[in-house]
Amino acid sequence: MGACAFDLSHYRELLEAAKAGGYSWARFDRIPQPGDLYVRHDVDLSLEAAVEMARLEHELGARATYFLMTESSFYNLDSRVGHYAQRQLREWGHAVGLHAVHPRAELDDRFDPVIAWHNPDAEYMSEPIVGAVNVMEPPYFTPGHYRSDSNAHWREGCPHEQLATGEFEWLQLLVHPEIWVYDGETMRETMESLLAAKRAEWLEHLANDRIDLT
Ligand SMILES: [Zn+2]
Ligand SMILES: [Zn+2]
């Protein structure tokens, strides 16, 4: 296995490692059992990236939980791509939770009863939520059983090797799709790639809106 790049080919290797390690694809509907892998995706910036990652997981027989925002500045669940993304995530067997902005934990029938706060403060990060699982409450969030790719940096190292050898009793793995789907070695470069993709998407939306760009 090569360097631990944040790209889809290494993401594929991560999933293959989890399979080799004998992990099962858990969702946040029951407390952790030995061998569980909770693959969690906080969708902060791009539904297109989420769909691409979800398709790859589906190809490999992996299942994840996607946390979608209802009050994002970057995407709209009621747009065409929003509806497409929600339909495809379900069709490919993934769970869908709410990526909520504190203090609004407003679930509706688009979501399973599971919430991940967006950019939480320490005071409420691990507090229980009435009527829903908070992914950052114990036992789902337990030191030693959690890895995150936040800002394209594994604080405790890329987990592929420990997954392959089954070293984690169980694990919650937080992966942000846009970091892996868009090219770039630094967060800055990756965001430039995302902006270029957004520009192309917007040009298409403009054309679909019959705006004359000639
Ligand atoms: Zn790795
Ligand atoms: Zn977030």
PDB file of C-alpha atoms and ligand atoms in Angstrom:
ATOM      1  CA  MET A   1       0.000   0.000   0.000  1.00  0.00           C
ATOM      2  CA  GLY A   2       1.405   3.354  -1.066  1.00  0.00           C
ATOM      3  CA  ALA A   3       1.451   6.679   0.727  1.00  0.00           C
ATOM      4  CA  CYS A   4      -1.661   7.607   2.631  1.00  0.00           C
ATOM      5  CA  ALA A   5      -3.017  10.171   0.191  1.00  0.00           C
ATOM      6  CA  PHE A   6      -6.436  11.737   0.650  1.00  0.00           C
ATOM      7  CA  ASP A   7      -7.766  10.461  -2.663  1.00  0.00           C
ATOM      8  CA  LEU A   8     -10.297   7.904  -3.779  1.00  0.00           C
ATOM      9  CA  SER A   9      -7.738   5.260  -4.578  1.00  0.00           C
ATOM     10  CA  HIS A  10      -6.507   5.284  -0.987  1.00  0.00           C
ATOM     11  CA  TYR A  11     -10.077   5.459   0.265  1.00  0.00           C
ATOM     12  CA  ARG A  12     -10.707   2.258  -1.665  1.00  0.00           C
ATOM     13  CA  GLU A  13      -7.663   0.755   0.081  1.00  0.00           C
ATOM     14  CA  LEU A  14      -9.047   1.818   3.443  1.00  0.00           C
ATOM     15  CA  LEU A  15     -12.316   0.044   2.750  1.00  0.00           C
ATOM     16  CA  GLU A  16     -10.496  -3.043   1.482  1.00  0.00           C
ATOM     17  CA  ALA A  17      -8.401  -2.983   4.653  1.00  0.00           C
ATOM     18  CA  ALA A  18     -11.567  -2.919   6.749  1.00  0.00           C
ATOM     19  CA  LYS A  19     -12.902  -5.901   4.840  1.00  0.00           C
ATOM     20  CA  ALA A  20      -9.606  -7.765   5.252  1.00  0.00           C
ATOM     21  CA  GLY A  21      -9.757  -7.028   8.980  1.00  0.00           C
ATOM     22  CA  GLY A  22     -13.175  -8.649   9.140  1.00  0.00           C
ATOM     23  CA  TYR A  23     -15.115  -5.546  10.174  1.00  0.00           C
ATOM     24  CA  SER A  24     -18.834  -5.223   9.653  1.00  0.00           C
ATOM     25  CA  TRP A  25     -20.560  -2.054   8.451  1.00  0.00           C
ATOM     26  CA  ALA A  26     -22.406  -0.733  11.472  1.00  0.00           C
ATOM     27  CA  ARG A  27     -24.985   1.997  11.684  1.00  0.00           C
ATOM     28  CA  PHE A  28     -25.867   4.109  14.666  1.00  0.00           C
ATOM     29  CA  ASP A  29     -28.972   2.114  15.546  1.00  0.00           C
ATOM     30  CA  ARG A  30     -27.327  -0.036  18.182  1.00  0.00           C
ATOM     31  CA  ILE A  31     -24.411   0.341  20.530  1.00  0.00           C
ATOM     32  CA  PRO A  32     -20.982  -0.861  19.384  1.00  0.00           C
ATOM     33  CA  GLN A  33     -20.230  -4.574  19.256  1.00  0.00           C
ATOM     34  CA  PRO A  34     -16.809  -6.103  18.649  1.00  0.00           C
ATOM     35  CA  GLY A  35     -15.974  -5.920  14.930  1.00  0.00           C
ATOM     36  CA  ASP A  36     -18.200  -2.916  14.210  1.00  0.00           C
ATOM     37  CA  LEU A  37     -17.018  -0.170  11.886  1.00  0.00           C
ATOM     38  CA  TYR A  38     -19.139   2.962  11.852  1.00  0.00           C
ATOM     39  CA  VAL A  39     -18.205   4.837   8.703  1.00  0.00           C
ATOM     40  CA  ARG A  40     -19.473   8.377   9.233  1.00  0.00           C
ATOM     41  CA  HIS A  41     -19.543  11.077   6.584  1.00  0.00           C
ATOM     42  CA  ASP A  42     -20.217  14.675   7.565  1.00  0.00           C
ATOM     43  CA  VAL A  43     -21.240  16.368   4.331  1.00  0.00           C
ATOM     44  CA  ASP A  44     -20.102  19.955   4.818  1.00  0.00           C
ATOM     45  CA  LEU A  45     -19.538  21.268   1.311  1.00  0.00           C
ATOM     46  CA  SER A  46     -20.507  19.036  -1.585  1.00  0.00           C
ATOM     47  CA  LEU A  47     -23.358  16.637  -2.316  1.00  0.00           C
ATOM     48  CA  GLU A  48     -21.598  15.720  -5.555  1.00  0.00           C
ATOM     49  CA  ALA A  49     -18.591  14.484  -3.578  1.00  0.00           C
ATOM     50  CA  ALA A  50     -20.880  12.560  -1.227  1.00  0.00           C
ATOM     51  CA  VAL A  51     -22.544  10.784  -4.150  1.00  0.00           C
ATOM     52  CA  GLU A  52     -19.192   9.848  -5.654  1.00  0.00           C
ATOM     53  CA  MET A  53     -17.951   8.396  -2.385  1.00  0.00           C
ATOM     54  CA  ALA A  54     -21.239   6.576  -1.805  1.00  0.00           C
ATOM     55  CA  ARG A  55     -21.030   4.984  -5.249  1.00  0.00           C
ATOM     56  CA  LEU A  56     -17.512   3.682  -4.563  1.00  0.00           C
ATOM     57  CA  GLU A  57     -18.649   2.243  -1.219  1.00  0.00           C
ATOM     58  CA  HIS A  58     -21.586   0.592  -2.908  1.00  0.00           C
ATOM     59  CA  GLU A  59     -19.264  -1.033  -5.480  1.00  0.00           C
ATOM     60  CA  LEU A  60     -17.207  -2.474  -2.651  1.00  0.00           C
ATOM     61  CA  GLY A  61     -20.189  -3.588  -0.585  1.00  0.00           C
ATOM     62  CA  ALA A  62     -19.490  -1.020   2.134  1.00  0.00           C
ATOM     63  CA  ARG A  63     -22.165   0.877   4.029  1.00  0.00           C
ATOM     64  CA  ALA A  64     -21.852   4.212   5.710  1.00  0.00           C
ATOM     65  CA  THR A  65     -23.939   6.863   7.409  1.00  0.00           C
ATOM     66  CA  TYR A  66     -24.139  10.202   5.585  1.00  0.00           C
ATOM     67  CA  PHE A  67     -24.915  13.280   7.681  1.00  0.00           C
ATOM     68  CA  LEU A  68     -26.599  15.936   5.554  1.00  0.00           C
ATOM     69  CA  MET A  69     -27.240  19.565   6.459  1.00  0.00           C
ATOM     70  CA  THR A  70     -30.601  21.304   6.097  1.00  0.00           C
ATOM     71  CA  GLU A  71     -29.093  24.750   6.612  1.00  0.00           C
ATOM     72  CA  SER A  72     -25.897  24.617   4.592  1.00  0.00           C
ATOM     73  CA  SER A  73     -24.496  27.664   2.823  1.00  0.00           C
ATOM     74  CA  PHE A  74     -23.085  25.332   0.180  1.00  0.00           C
ATOM     75  CA  TYR A  75     -25.920  23.056  -0.915  1.00  0.00           C
ATOM     76  CA  ASN A  76     -29.667  22.637  -0.942  1.00  0.00           C
ATOM     77  CA  LEU A  77     -31.381  19.321  -0.186  1.00  0.00           C
ATOM     78  CA  ASP A  78     -34.435  20.505  -2.112  1.00  0.00           C
ATOM     79  CA  SER A  79     -32.461  21.072  -5.309  1.00  0.00           C
ATOM     80  CA  ARG A  80     -32.324  18.508  -8.071  1.00  0.00           C
ATOM     81  CA  VAL A  81     -28.938  17.198  -6.955  1.00  0.00           C
ATOM     82  CA  GLY A  82     -30.240  17.236  -3.378  1.00  0.00           C
ATOM     83  CA  HIS A  83     -33.095  14.909  -4.235  1.00  0.00           C
ATOM     84  CA  TYR A  84     -30.829  12.753  -6.378  1.00  0.00           C
ATOM     85  CA  ALA A  85     -28.260  12.438  -3.584  1.00  0.00           C
ATOM     86  CA  GLN A  86     -30.848  11.468  -0.972  1.00  0.00           C
ATOM     87  CA  ARG A  87     -32.417   8.875  -3.266  1.00  0.00           C
ATOM     88  CA  GLN A  88     -29.093   7.340  -4.282  1.00  0.00           C
ATOM     89  CA  LEU A  89     -27.705   7.189  -0.741  1.00  0.00           C
ATOM     90  CA  ARG A  90     -30.751   5.185   0.345  1.00  0.00           C
ATOM     91  CA  GLU A  91     -30.738   3.034  -2.760  1.00  0.00           C
ATOM     92  CA  TRP A  92     -27.106   2.102  -2.190  1.00  0.00           C
ATOM     93  CA  GLY A  93     -27.915   1.006   1.353  1.00  0.00           C
ATOM     94  CA  HIS A  94     -26.430   3.888   3.303  1.00  0.00           C
ATOM     95  CA  ALA A  95     -28.025   5.458   6.344  1.00  0.00           C
ATOM     96  CA  VAL A  96     -28.782   9.187   6.387  1.00  0.00           C
ATOM     97  CA  GLY A  97     -28.590  11.307   9.505  1.00  0.00           C
ATOM     98  CA  LEU A  98     -28.787  15.025  10.201  1.00  0.00           C
ATOM     99  CA  HIS A  99     -25.663  17.187  10.250  1.00  0.00           C
ATOM    100  CA  ALA A 100     -27.199  19.727  12.557  1.00  0.00           C
ATOM    101  CA  VAL A 101     -26.297  23.267  13.545  1.00  0.00           C
ATOM    102  CA  HIS A 102     -26.638  23.701  17.290  1.00  0.00           C
ATOM    103  CA  PRO A 103     -29.138  24.027  18.913  1.00  0.00           C
ATOM    104  CA  ARG A 104     -31.525  22.907  16.153  1.00  0.00           C
ATOM    105  CA  ALA A 105     -31.880  19.117  16.205  1.00  0.00           C
ATOM    106  CA  GLU A 106     -34.910  19.085  13.919  1.00  0.00           C
ATOM    107  CA  LEU A 107     -35.352  15.629  12.458  1.00  0.00           C
ATOM    108  CA  ASP A 108     -37.953  14.819   9.824  1.00  0.00           C
ATOM    109  CA  ASP A 109     -38.675  11.746   7.713  1.00  0.00           C
ATOM    110  CA  ARG A 110     -35.638  12.324   5.493  1.00  0.00           C
ATOM    111  CA  PHE A 111     -33.395  11.334   8.390  1.00  0.00           C
ATOM    112  CA  ASP A 112     -32.740   8.353  10.604  1.00  0.00           C
ATOM    113  CA  PRO A 113     -32.805   9.326  14.299  1.00  0.00           C
ATOM    114  CA  VAL A 114     -29.109  10.135  14.460  1.00  0.00           C
ATOM    115  CA  ILE A 115     -27.369  13.497  14.659  1.00  0.00           C
ATOM    116  CA  ALA A 116     -23.830  14.779  14.202  1.00  0.00           C
ATOM    117  CA  TRP A 117     -23.348  18.411  15.208  1.00  0.00           C
ATOM    118  CA  HIS A 118     -21.505  20.596  12.705  1.00  0.00           C
ATOM    119  CA  ASN A 119     -18.404  22.191  14.290  1.00  0.00           C
ATOM    120  CA  PRO A 120     -19.591  21.527  17.850  1.00  0.00           C
ATOM    121  CA  ASP A 121     -18.392  23.350  20.937  1.00  0.00           C
ATOM    122  CA  ALA A 122     -17.114  21.213  23.791  1.00  0.00           C
ATOM    123  CA  GLU A 123     -20.039  22.104  26.115  1.00  0.00           C
ATOM    124  CA  TYR A 124     -22.671  20.251  24.099  1.00  0.00           C
ATOM    125  CA  MET A 125     -20.599  18.014  21.830  1.00  0.00           C
ATOM    126  CA  SER A 126     -21.245  14.816  23.790  1.00  0.00           C
ATOM    127  CA  GLU A 127     -24.556  15.743  25.461  1.00  0.00           C
ATOM    128  CA  PRO A 128     -27.481  13.372  24.849  1.00  0.00           C
ATOM    129  CA  ILE A 129     -30.178  14.537  22.427  1.00  0.00           C
ATOM    130  CA  VAL A 130     -33.840  13.724  23.084  1.00  0.00           C
ATOM    131  CA  GLY A 131     -35.174  11.359  20.422  1.00  0.00           C
ATOM    132  CA  ALA A 132     -31.900  10.790  18.585  1.00  0.00           C
ATOM    133  CA  VAL A 133     -28.463   9.285  18.903  1.00  0.00           C
ATOM    134  CA  ASN A 134     -25.692  11.858  19.180  1.00  0.00           C
ATOM    135  CA  VAL A 135     -22.715  10.250  17.397  1.00  0.00           C
ATOM    136  CA  MET A 136     -20.352  11.988  19.811  1.00  0.00           C
ATOM    137  CA  GLU A 137     -21.977  10.633  22.975  1.00  0.00           C
ATOM    138  CA  PRO A 138     -20.666   7.534  24.717  1.00  0.00           C
ATOM    139  CA  PRO A 139     -20.501   4.687  23.894  1.00  0.00           C
ATOM    140  CA  TYR A 140     -20.440   5.665  20.179  1.00  0.00           C
ATOM    141  CA  PHE A 141     -17.670   8.130  20.904  1.00  0.00           C
ATOM    142  CA  THR A 142     -15.018   6.525  23.063  1.00  0.00           C
ATOM    143  CA  PRO A 143     -11.319   7.416  23.127  1.00  0.00           C
ATOM    144  CA  GLY A 144      -9.285   4.880  21.168  1.00  0.00           C
ATOM    145  CA  HIS A 145     -12.306   3.992  19.039  1.00  0.00           C
ATOM    146  CA  TYR A 146     -12.441   7.129  16.912  1.00  0.00           C
ATOM    147  CA  ARG A 147     -10.466   8.436  13.935  1.00  0.00           C
ATOM    148  CA  SER A 148     -11.117  11.577  11.919  1.00  0.00           C
ATOM    149  CA  ASP A 149      -9.654  13.042   8.717  1.00  0.00           C
ATOM    150  CA  SER A 150     -10.521  16.628   9.722  1.00  0.00           C
ATOM    151  CA  ASN A 151      -8.710  19.228   7.609  1.00  0.00           C
ATOM    152  CA  ALA A 152      -6.900  16.467   5.727  1.00  0.00           C
ATOM    153  CA  HIS A 153      -4.980  15.389   8.799  1.00  0.00           C
ATOM    154  CA  TRP A 154      -5.191  12.136  10.771  1.00  0.00           C
ATOM    155  CA  ARG A 155      -4.268  13.242  14.259  1.00  0.00           C
ATOM    156  CA  GLU A 156      -3.450   9.647  15.211  1.00  0.00           C
ATOM    157  CA  GLY A 157      -2.300   8.450  11.819  1.00  0.00           C
ATOM    158  CA  CYS A 158      -4.128   6.849   8.921  1.00  0.00           C
ATOM    159  CA  PRO A 159      -5.933   3.790  10.282  1.00  0.00           C
ATOM    160  CA  HIS A 160      -5.576   1.534   7.225  1.00  0.00           C
ATOM    161  CA  GLU A 161      -2.996  -0.750   8.760  1.00  0.00           C
ATOM    162  CA  GLN A 162      -4.825  -1.238  12.056  1.00  0.00           C
ATOM    163  CA  LEU A 163      -8.033  -1.890  10.149  1.00  0.00           C
ATOM    164  CA  ALA A 164      -6.346  -4.550   8.012  1.00  0.00           C
ATOM    165  CA  THR A 165      -5.016  -6.342  11.079  1.00  0.00           C
ATOM    166  CA  GLY A 166      -8.246  -5.999  13.028  1.00  0.00           C
ATOM    167  CA  GLU A 167      -6.498  -4.029  15.739  1.00  0.00           C
ATOM    168  CA  PHE A 168      -9.471  -1.881  16.681  1.00  0.00           C
ATOM    169  CA  GLU A 169     -12.058  -3.734  18.699  1.00  0.00           C
ATOM    170  CA  TRP A 170     -14.517  -1.419  16.939  1.00  0.00           C
ATOM    171  CA  LEU A 171     -14.170   2.010  15.364  1.00  0.00           C
ATOM    172  CA  GLN A 172     -16.035   5.164  14.414  1.00  0.00           C
ATOM    173  CA  LEU A 173     -14.303   6.516  11.301  1.00  0.00           C
ATOM    174  CA  LEU A 174     -15.154  10.097  10.296  1.00  0.00           C
ATOM    175  CA  VAL A 175     -14.414  10.832   6.643  1.00  0.00           C
ATOM    176  CA  HIS A 176     -15.309  14.083   4.863  1.00  0.00           C
ATOM    177  CA  PRO A 177     -16.062  13.197   1.214  1.00  0.00           C
ATOM    178  CA  GLU A 178     -14.841  16.465  -0.327  1.00  0.00           C
ATOM    179  CA  ILE A 179     -11.326  15.961   1.046  1.00  0.00           C
ATOM    180  CA  TRP A 180     -10.994  12.668  -0.846  1.00  0.00           C
ATOM    181  CA  VAL A 181     -12.938  13.388  -4.007  1.00  0.00           C
ATOM    182  CA  TYR A 182     -11.270  16.670  -4.991  1.00  0.00           C
ATOM    183  CA  ASP A 183      -7.589  16.756  -5.939  1.00  0.00           C
ATOM    184  CA  GLY A 184      -4.939  18.464  -3.854  1.00  0.00           C
ATOM    185  CA  GLU A 185      -2.292  17.700  -1.284  1.00  0.00           C
ATOM    186  CA  THR A 186      -3.193  20.460   1.116  1.00  0.00           C
ATOM    187  CA  MET A 187      -6.611  21.619   2.277  1.00  0.00           C
ATOM    188  CA  ARG A 188      -6.018  24.824   0.316  1.00  0.00           C
ATOM    189  CA  GLU A 189      -5.360  22.929  -2.953  1.00  0.00           C
ATOM    190  CA  THR A 190      -8.310  20.626  -2.366  1.00  0.00           C
ATOM    191  CA  MET A 191     -10.610  23.610  -1.815  1.00  0.00           C
ATOM    192  CA  GLU A 192      -9.333  25.201  -5.036  1.00  0.00           C
ATOM    193  CA  SER A 193     -10.322  21.995  -6.868  1.00  0.00           C
ATOM    194  CA  LEU A 194     -13.713  22.091  -5.208  1.00  0.00           C
ATOM    195  CA  LEU A 195     -14.183  25.717  -6.277  1.00  0.00           C
ATOM    196  CA  ALA A 196     -13.298  24.829  -9.870  1.00  0.00           C
ATOM    197  CA  ALA A 197     -15.864  22.020  -9.809  1.00  0.00           C
ATOM    198  CA  LYS A 198     -18.476  24.360  -8.294  1.00  0.00           C
ATOM    199  CA  ARG A 199     -17.839  26.853 -11.082  1.00  0.00           C
ATOM    200  CA  ALA A 200     -18.500  24.180 -13.695  1.00  0.00           C
ATOM    201  CA  GLU A 201     -21.682  23.110 -11.864  1.00  0.00           C
ATOM    202  CA  TRP A 202     -22.898  26.712 -11.669  1.00  0.00           C
ATOM    203  CA  LEU A 203     -22.265  27.235 -15.394  1.00  0.00           C
ATOM    204  CA  GLU A 204     -24.465  24.212 -16.018  1.00  0.00           C
ATOM    205  CA  HIS A 205     -27.177  25.560 -13.692  1.00  0.00           C
ATOM    206  CA  LEU A 206     -27.045  28.885 -15.515  1.00  0.00           C
ATOM    207  CA  ALA A 207     -27.463  27.178 -18.871  1.00  0.00           C
ATOM    208  CA  ASN A 208     -30.364  25.124 -17.483  1.00  0.00           C
ATOM    209  CA  ASP A 209     -31.924  28.355 -16.291  1.00  0.00           C
ATOM    210  CA  ARG A 210     -31.787  29.632 -19.882  1.00  0.00           C
ATOM    211  CA  ILE A 211     -29.289  32.337 -19.085  1.00  0.00           C
ATOM    212  CA  ASP A 212     -27.551  33.404 -22.258  1.00  0.00           C
ATOM    213  CA  LEU A 213     -23.796  33.251 -21.739  1.00  0.00           C
ATOM    214  CA  THR A 214     -22.779  33.998 -25.305  1.00  0.00           C
TER     215      THR A 214
HETATM  216 ZN    ZN B   1      -3.423   4.875   4.892  1.00  0.00          ZN
HETATM  217 ZN    ZN B   2     -19.508  19.607   9.578  1.00  0.00          ZN
END
